[in-house]
Tab-separated table of C-alpha atoms in Angstrom:
chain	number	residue	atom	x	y	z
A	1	UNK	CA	-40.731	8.708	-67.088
A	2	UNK	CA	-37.227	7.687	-66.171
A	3	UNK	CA	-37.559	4.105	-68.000
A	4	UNK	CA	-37.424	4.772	-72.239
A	5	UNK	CA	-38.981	1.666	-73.534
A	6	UNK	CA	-37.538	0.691	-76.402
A	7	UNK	CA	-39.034	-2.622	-77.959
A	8	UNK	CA	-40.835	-5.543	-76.033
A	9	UNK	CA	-39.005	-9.142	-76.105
A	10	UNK	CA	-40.062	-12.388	-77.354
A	11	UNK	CA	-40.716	-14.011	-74.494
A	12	UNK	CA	-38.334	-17.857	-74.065
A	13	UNK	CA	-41.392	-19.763	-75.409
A	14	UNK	CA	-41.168	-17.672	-78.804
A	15	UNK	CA	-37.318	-17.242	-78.753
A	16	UNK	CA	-36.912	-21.387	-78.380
A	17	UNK	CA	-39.835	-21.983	-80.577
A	18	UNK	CA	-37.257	-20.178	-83.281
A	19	UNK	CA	-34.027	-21.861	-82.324
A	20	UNK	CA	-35.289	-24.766	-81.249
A	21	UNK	CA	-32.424	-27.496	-79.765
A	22	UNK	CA	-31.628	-29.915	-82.997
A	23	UNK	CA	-32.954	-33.677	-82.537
A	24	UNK	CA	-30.813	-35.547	-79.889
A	25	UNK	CA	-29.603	-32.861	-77.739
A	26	UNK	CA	-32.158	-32.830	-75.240
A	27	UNK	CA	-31.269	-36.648	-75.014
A	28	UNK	CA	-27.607	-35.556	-73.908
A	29	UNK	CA	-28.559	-33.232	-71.658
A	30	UNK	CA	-30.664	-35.150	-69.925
A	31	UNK	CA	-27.505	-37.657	-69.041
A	32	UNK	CA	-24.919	-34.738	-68.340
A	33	UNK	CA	-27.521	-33.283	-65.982
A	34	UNK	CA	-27.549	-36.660	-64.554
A	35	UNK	CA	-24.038	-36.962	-64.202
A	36	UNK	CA	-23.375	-34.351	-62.776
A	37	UNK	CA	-26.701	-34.656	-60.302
A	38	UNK	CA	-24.707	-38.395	-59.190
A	39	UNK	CA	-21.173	-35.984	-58.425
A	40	UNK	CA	-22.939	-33.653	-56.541
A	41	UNK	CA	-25.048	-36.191	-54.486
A	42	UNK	CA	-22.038	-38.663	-53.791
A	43	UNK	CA	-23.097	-41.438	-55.536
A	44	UNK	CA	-20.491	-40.654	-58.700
A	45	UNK	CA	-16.911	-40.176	-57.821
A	46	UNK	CA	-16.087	-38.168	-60.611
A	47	UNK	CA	-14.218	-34.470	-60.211
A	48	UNK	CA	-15.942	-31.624	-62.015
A	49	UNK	CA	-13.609	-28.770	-64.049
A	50	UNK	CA	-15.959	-25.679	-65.153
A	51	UNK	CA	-13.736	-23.883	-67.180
A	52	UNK	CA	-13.461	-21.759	-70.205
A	53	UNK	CA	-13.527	-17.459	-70.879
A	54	UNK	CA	-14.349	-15.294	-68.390
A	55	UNK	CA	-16.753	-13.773	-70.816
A	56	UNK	CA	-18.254	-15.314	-74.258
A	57	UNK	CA	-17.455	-12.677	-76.557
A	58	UNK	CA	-16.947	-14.321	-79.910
A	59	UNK	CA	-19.088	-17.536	-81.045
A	60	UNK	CA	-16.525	-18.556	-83.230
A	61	UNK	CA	-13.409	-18.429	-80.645
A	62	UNK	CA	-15.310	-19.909	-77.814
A	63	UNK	CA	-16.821	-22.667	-79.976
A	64	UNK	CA	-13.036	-23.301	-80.838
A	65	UNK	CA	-11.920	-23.637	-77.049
A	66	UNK	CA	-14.906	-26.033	-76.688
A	67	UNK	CA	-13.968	-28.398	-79.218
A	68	UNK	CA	-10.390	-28.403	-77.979
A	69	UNK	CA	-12.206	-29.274	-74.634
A	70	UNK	CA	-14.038	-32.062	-75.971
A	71	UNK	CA	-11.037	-33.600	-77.468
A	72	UNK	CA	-9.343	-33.858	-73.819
A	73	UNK	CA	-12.475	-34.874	-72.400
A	74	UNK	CA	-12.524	-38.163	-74.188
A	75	UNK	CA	-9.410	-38.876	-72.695
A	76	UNK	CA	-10.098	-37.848	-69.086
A	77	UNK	CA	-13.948	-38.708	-68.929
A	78	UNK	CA	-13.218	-41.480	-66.741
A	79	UNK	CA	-12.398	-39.517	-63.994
A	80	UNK	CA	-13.348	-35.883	-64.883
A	81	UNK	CA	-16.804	-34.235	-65.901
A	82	UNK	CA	-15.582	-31.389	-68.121
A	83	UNK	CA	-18.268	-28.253	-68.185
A	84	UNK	CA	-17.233	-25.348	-70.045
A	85	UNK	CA	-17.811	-22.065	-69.130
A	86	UNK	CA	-20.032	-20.168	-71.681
A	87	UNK	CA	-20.722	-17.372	-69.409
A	88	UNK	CA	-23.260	-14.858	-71.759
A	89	UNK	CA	-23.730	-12.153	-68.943
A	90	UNK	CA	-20.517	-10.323	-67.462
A	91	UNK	CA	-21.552	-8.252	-63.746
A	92	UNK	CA	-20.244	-5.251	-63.750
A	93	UNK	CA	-19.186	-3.659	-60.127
A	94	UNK	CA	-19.975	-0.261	-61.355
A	95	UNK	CA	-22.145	-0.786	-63.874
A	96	UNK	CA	-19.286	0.279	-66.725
A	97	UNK	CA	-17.531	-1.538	-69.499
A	98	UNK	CA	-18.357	-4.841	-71.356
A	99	UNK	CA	-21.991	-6.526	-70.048
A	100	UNK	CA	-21.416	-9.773	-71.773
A	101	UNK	CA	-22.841	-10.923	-75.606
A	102	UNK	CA	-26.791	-11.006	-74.281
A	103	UNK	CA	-25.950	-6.703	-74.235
A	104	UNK	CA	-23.691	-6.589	-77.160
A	105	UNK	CA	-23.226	-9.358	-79.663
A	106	UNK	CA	-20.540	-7.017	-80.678
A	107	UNK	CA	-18.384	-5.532	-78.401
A	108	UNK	CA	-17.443	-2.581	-80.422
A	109	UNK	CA	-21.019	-2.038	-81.248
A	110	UNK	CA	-23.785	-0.556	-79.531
A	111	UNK	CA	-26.292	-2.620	-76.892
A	112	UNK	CA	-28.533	-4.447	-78.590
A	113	UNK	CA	-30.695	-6.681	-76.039
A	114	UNK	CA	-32.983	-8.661	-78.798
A	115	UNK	CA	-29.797	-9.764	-80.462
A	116	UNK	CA	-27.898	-10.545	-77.826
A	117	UNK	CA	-30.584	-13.386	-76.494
A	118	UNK	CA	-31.044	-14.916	-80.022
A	119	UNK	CA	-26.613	-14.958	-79.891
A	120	UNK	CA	-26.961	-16.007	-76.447
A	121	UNK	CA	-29.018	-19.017	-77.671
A	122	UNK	CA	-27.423	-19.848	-80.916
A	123	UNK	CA	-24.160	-20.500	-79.594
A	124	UNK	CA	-24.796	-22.227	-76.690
A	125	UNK	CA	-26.699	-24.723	-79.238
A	126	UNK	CA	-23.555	-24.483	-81.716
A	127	UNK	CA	-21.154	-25.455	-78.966
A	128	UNK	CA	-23.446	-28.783	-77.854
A	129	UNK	CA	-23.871	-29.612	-81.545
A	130	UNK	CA	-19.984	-29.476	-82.151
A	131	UNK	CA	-18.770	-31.313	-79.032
A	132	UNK	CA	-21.607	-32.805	-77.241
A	133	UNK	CA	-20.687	-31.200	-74.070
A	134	UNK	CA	-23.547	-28.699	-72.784
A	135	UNK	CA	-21.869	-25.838	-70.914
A	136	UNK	CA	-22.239	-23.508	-68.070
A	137	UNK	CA	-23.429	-19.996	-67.139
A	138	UNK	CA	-23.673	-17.209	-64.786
A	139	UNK	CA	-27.435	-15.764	-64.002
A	140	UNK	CA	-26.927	-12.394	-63.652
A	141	UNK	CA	-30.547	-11.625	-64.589
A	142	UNK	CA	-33.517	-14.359	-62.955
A	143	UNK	CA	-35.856	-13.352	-66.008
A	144	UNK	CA	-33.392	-14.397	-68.243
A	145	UNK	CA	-33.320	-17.940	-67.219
A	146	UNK	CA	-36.264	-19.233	-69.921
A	147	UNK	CA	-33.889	-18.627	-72.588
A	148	UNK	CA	-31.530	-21.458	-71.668
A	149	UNK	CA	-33.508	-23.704	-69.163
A	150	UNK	CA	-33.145	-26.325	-71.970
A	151	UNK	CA	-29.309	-25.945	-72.591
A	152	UNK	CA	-27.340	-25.024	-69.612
A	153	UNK	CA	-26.110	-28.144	-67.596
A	154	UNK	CA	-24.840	-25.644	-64.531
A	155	UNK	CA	-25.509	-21.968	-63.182
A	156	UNK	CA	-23.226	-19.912	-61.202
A	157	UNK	CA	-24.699	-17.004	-58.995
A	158	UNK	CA	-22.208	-14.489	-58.541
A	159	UNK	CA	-20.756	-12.769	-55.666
A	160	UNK	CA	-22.625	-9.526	-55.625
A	161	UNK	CA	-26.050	-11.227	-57.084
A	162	UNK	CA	-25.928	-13.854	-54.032
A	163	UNK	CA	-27.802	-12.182	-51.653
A	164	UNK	CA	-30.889	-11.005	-53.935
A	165	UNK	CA	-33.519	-12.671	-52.665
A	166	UNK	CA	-35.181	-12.700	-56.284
A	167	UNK	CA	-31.922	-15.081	-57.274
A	168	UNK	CA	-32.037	-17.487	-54.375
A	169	UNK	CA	-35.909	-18.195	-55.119
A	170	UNK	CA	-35.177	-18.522	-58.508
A	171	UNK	CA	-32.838	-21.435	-58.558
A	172	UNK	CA	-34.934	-23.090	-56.276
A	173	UNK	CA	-36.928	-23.281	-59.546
A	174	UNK	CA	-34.273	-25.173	-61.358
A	175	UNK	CA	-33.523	-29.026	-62.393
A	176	UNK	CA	-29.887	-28.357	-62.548
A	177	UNK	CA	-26.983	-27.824	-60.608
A	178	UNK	CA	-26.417	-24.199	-58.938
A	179	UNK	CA	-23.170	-23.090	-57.407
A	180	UNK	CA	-24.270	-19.660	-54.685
A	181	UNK	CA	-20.815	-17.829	-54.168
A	182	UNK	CA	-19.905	-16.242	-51.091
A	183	UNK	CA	-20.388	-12.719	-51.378
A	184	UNK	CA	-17.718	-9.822	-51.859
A	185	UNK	CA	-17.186	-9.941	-48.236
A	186	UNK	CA	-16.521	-13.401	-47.905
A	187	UNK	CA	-19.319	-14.055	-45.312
A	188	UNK	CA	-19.918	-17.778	-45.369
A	189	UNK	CA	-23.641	-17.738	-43.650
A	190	UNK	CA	-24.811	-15.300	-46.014
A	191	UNK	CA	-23.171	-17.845	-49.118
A	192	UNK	CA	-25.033	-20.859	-47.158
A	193	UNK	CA	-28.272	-18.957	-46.468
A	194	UNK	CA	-28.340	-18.164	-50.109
A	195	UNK	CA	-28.247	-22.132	-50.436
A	196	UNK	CA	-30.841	-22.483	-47.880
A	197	UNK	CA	-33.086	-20.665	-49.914
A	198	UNK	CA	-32.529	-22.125	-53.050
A	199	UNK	CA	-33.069	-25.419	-51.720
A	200	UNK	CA	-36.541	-25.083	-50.187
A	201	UNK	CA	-40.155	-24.181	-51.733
A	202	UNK	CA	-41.386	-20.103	-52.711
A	203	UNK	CA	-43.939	-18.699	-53.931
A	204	UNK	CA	-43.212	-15.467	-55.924
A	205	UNK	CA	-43.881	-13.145	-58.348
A	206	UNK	CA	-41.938	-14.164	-61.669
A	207	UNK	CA	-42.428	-12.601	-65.175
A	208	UNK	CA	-45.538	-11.890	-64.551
A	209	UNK	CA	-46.899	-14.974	-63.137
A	210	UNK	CA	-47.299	-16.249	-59.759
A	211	UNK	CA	-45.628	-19.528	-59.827
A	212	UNK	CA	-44.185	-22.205	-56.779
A	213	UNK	CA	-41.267	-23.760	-56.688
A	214	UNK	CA	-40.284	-27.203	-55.161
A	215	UNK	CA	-36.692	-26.302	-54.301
A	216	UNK	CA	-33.669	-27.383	-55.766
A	217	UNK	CA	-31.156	-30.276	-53.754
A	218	UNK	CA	-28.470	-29.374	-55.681
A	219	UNK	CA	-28.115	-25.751	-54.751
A	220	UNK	CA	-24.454	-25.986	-53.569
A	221	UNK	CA	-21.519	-23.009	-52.484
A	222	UNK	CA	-18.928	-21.586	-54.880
A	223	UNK	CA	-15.876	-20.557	-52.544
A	224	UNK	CA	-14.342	-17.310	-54.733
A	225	UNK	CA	-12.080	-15.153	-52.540
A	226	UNK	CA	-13.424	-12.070	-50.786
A	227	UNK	CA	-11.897	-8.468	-50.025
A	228	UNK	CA	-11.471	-6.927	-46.717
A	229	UNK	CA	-12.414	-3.148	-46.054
A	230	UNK	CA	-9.258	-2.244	-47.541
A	231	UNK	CA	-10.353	-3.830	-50.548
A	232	UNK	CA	-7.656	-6.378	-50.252
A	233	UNK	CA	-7.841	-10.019	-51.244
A	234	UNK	CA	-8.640	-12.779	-48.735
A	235	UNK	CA	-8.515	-15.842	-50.328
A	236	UNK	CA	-10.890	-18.665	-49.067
A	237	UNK	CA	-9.784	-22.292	-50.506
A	238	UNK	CA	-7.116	-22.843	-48.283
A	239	UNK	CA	-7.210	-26.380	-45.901
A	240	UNK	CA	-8.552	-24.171	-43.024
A	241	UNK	CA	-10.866	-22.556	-45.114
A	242	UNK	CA	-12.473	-25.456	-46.473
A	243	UNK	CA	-12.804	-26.985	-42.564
A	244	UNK	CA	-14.471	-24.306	-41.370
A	245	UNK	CA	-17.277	-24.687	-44.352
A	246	UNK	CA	-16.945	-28.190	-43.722
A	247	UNK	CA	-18.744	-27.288	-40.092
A	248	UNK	CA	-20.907	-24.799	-40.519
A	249	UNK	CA	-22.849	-26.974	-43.348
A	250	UNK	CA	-22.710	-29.322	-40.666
A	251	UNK	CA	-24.806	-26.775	-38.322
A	252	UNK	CA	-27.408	-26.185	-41.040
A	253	UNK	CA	-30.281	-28.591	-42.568
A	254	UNK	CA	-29.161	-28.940	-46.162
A	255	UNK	CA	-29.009	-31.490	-48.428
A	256	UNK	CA	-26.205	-32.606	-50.620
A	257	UNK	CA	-22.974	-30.633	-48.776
A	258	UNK	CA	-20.861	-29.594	-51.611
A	259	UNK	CA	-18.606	-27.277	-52.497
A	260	UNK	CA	-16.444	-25.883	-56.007
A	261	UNK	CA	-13.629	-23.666	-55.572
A	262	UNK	CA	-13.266	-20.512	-58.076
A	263	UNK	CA	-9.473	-20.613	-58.591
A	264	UNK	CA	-9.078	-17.048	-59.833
A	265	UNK	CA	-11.468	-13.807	-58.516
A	266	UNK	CA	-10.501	-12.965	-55.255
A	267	UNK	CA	-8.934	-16.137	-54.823
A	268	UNK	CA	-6.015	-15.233	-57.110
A	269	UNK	CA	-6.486	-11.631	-56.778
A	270	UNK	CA	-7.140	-11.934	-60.979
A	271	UNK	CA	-3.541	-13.360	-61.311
A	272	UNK	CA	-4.573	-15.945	-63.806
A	273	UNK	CA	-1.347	-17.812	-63.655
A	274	UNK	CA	-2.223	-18.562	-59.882
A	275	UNK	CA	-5.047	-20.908	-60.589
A	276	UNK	CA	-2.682	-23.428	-61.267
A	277	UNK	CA	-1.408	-23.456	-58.128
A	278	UNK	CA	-3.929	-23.026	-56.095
A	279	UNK	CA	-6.106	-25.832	-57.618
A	280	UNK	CA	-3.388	-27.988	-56.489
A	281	UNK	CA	-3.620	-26.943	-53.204
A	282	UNK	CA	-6.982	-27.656	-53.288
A	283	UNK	CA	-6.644	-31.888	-54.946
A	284	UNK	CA	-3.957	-31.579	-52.655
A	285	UNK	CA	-6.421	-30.476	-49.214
A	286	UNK	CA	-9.023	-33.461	-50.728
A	287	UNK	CA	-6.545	-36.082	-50.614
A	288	UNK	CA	-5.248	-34.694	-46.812
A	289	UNK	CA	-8.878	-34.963	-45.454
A	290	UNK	CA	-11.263	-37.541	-46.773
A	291	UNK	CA	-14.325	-35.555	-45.245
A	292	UNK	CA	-12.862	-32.332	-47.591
A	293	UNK	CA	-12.548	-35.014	-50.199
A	294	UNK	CA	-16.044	-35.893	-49.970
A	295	UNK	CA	-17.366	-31.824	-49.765
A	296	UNK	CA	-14.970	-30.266	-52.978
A	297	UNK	CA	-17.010	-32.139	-55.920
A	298	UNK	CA	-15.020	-29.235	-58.516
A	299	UNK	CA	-12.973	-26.561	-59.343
A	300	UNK	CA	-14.282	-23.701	-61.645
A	301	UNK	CA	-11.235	-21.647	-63.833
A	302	UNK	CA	-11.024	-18.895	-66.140
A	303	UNK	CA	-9.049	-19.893	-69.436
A	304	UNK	CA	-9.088	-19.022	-73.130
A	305	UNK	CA	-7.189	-19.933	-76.150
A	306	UNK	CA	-4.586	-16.796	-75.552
A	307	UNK	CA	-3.553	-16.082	-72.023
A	308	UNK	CA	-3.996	-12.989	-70.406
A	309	UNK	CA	-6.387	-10.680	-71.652
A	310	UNK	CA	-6.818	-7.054	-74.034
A	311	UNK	CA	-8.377	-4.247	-74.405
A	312	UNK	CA	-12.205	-4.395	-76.140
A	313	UNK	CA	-11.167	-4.316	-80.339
A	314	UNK	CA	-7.726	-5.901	-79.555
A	315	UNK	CA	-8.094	-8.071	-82.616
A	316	UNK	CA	-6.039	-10.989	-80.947
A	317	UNK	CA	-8.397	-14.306	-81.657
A	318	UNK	CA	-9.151	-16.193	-78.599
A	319	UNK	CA	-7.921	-13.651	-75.962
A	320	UNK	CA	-10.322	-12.334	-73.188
A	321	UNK	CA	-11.782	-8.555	-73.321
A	322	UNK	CA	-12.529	-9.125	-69.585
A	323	UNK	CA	-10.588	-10.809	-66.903
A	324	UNK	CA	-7.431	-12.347	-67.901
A	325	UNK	CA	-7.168	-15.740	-68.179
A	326	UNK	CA	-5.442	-19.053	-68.167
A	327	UNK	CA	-3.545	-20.017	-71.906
A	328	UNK	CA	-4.799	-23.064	-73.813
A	329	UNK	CA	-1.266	-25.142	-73.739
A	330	UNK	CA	-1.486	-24.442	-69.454
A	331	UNK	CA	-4.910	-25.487	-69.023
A	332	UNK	CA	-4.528	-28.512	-71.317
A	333	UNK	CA	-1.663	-29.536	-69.045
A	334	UNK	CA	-3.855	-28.629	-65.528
A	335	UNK	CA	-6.905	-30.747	-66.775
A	336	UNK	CA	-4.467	-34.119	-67.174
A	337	UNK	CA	-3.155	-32.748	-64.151
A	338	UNK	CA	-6.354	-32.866	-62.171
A	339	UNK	CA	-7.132	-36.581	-63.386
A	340	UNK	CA	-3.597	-37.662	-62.268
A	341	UNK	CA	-4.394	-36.479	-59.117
A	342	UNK	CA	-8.178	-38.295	-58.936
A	343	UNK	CA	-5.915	-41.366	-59.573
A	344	UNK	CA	-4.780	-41.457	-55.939
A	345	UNK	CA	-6.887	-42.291	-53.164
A	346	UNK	CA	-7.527	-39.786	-50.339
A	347	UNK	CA	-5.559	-40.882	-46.950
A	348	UNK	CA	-7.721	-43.048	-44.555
A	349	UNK	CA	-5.599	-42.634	-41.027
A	350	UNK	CA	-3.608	-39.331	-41.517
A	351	UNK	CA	-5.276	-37.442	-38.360
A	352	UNK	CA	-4.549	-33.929	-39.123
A	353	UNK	CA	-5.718	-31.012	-36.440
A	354	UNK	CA	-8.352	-29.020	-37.626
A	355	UNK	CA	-6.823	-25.921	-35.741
A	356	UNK	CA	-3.240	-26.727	-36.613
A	357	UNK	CA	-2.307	-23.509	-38.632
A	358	UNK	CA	-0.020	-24.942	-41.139
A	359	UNK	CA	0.468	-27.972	-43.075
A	360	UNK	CA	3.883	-28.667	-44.640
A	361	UNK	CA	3.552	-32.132	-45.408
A	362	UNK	CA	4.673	-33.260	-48.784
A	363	UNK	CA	2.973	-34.886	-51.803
A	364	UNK	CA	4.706	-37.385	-51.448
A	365	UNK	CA	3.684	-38.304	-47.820
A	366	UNK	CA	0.606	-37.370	-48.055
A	367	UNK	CA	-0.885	-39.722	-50.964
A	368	UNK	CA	-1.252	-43.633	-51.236
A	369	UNK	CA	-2.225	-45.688	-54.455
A	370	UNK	CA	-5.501	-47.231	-54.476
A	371	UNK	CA	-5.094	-51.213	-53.055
């Protein structure tokens, strides 16, 4: 046989019957699921930041960047929904390097799959107990999705998972918000087909049941940057970009239009420093185009306590072993940023071309104060 079996896994039921969420959480998850639910569905005006690592590699140093998190979310609350990014799982183009703590609670060690869900689990609980703030996470694997159906306030499906069809029927098994990237290639029907999907009923095969699903409204896209044949970077959050979304969601039945831009992947071409920039751009295209205003509900960007990033066994606390990323001082600055910029309202009468292939206009033109 080509499969070695090594041990059989508790199955979610037994792994949360052993780590069971600590009285009161379940209460505050309940209202960040709802807050975020009102964001998503127009009703709350908030702006949503997803950020944190590109990969959770160290319970301690992530739990850290959370609680620094929480502290600027009291301040900014008012205007921001702050979700950080606890992201377990880590896709892997080839297959090589560093899968993410559900494969190796230590990097430097050897995979170890049992471990890795209970260390999945136990910080993801650690991090809501410290701050109150209940995080988000990439599904790389459907089947994995029991383990944290009770914790995670927001799953990503990434850019090469986005057109499994096992994925798209699985979040239309979910009670939380899902953000479907566009793929690799930057197709947008294939991103909004994948959203299609996950918004309407299946019936499927899933861990060895046959179950139904009622579809889930708040399936939404994740614009991320693509790569042409060259395997060059096209980045996709530009004004134009977001217009063109803008009308093909118009040309499909689905509910709740929304959109959150990934400032670094393709978009950046991995240059973390960039997502600075180009989420600007992006408060900058919402307060240009009230109907844009009313599609971006979020950004989503990669930052850790060090910037940049190191090899696996670097020893530097706080510093990715994946994807660089954004510096704590930098994104402390962008998140009071971003809620400076939800302070001014969108322009009502600017009529701006939808084909016009530039926009110079500048910031201060192109904002006015709340009457």
């Amino acid at each position: 046989m080509s499969f070695q079996f090594i041990k059989k896994l508790p199955t979610p039921e037994e792994i949360k019957e052993e780590f069971p969420l600590p009285p009161g959480l379940a209460q505050i998850k309940r209202e960040r699921d709802a807050q975020i639910r009102e964001v998503l569905t127009g009703r709350d005006k908030r702006f949503l930041v997803i950020i944190g690592p590109c990969s959770a590699d160290n319970e301690d140093a992530v739990c850290d960047y959370v609680n620094r998190l929480a502290r600027i979310n009291d301040k900014v609350k008012d205007k921001l929904i702050l979700i950080p990014r606890i992201y377990t799982n880590k896709p892997r183009t080839t297959g090589e390097g560093y899968k993410g703590i559900v494969h190796q609670p230590d990097p430097e060690k050897k995979p170890n799959l049992l471990a890795g869900l209970i260390a999945m689990r136990k910080m993801h609980i650690r991090a809501m107990v410290e701050t109150g703030l209940t995080a988000a996470d990439e599904m790389l694997y459907p089947e994995n999705w029991g383990y944290v159906s009770d914790i995670l306030s927001y799953v990503a499906i990434g850019a090469r998972s986005v057109e499994d069809q096992q994925h798209r029927i699985t979040v239309s098994g979910f009670d939380v918000a899902a953000g479907m990237k566009n793929p690799t290639s930057g197709t947008i029907s294939v991103m909004l087909n994948s959203v299609y999907a996950a918004q309407h009923p299946h019936s499927f095969i899933y861990r060895g049941w046959e179950v139904t699903t009622q579809g889930n409204d708040l399936a939404h896209t994740i614009l991320r940057g693509a790569a042409n044949k060259h395997g060059s970077n096209i980045p996709n959050y530009h004004y134009e970009d977001l217009n063109l979304l803008l009308e093909m969601y118009g040309k499909m039945d689905l509910k709740n239009p929304a959109c959150v831009i990934d400032a670094n992947h393709s978009n950046s071409g991995k240059k973390f420093d960039q997502q600075i920039r180009i989420t600007k751009e992006v408060m900058h295209s919402r307060k240009l185009n009230p109907d844009i205003h009313r599609l971006v509900k979020g950004v989503m960007i990669e930052s850790y306590i060090e910037e940049g990033c190191q090899e696996i066994g670097g020893g530097v606390y706080g510093k990715s072993i994946t994807d660089p990323c954004l510096g704590w001082e930098a994104s402390e600055k962008l998140i009071y940023d971003i809620a400076e910029y939800e302070y001014i309202a969108p322009l009502k009468h600017l009529q701006i071309s939808q084909k016009q292939p530039g926009l110079h206009i500048g910031l201060q033109d192109a904002y006015c104060q709340d009457s």
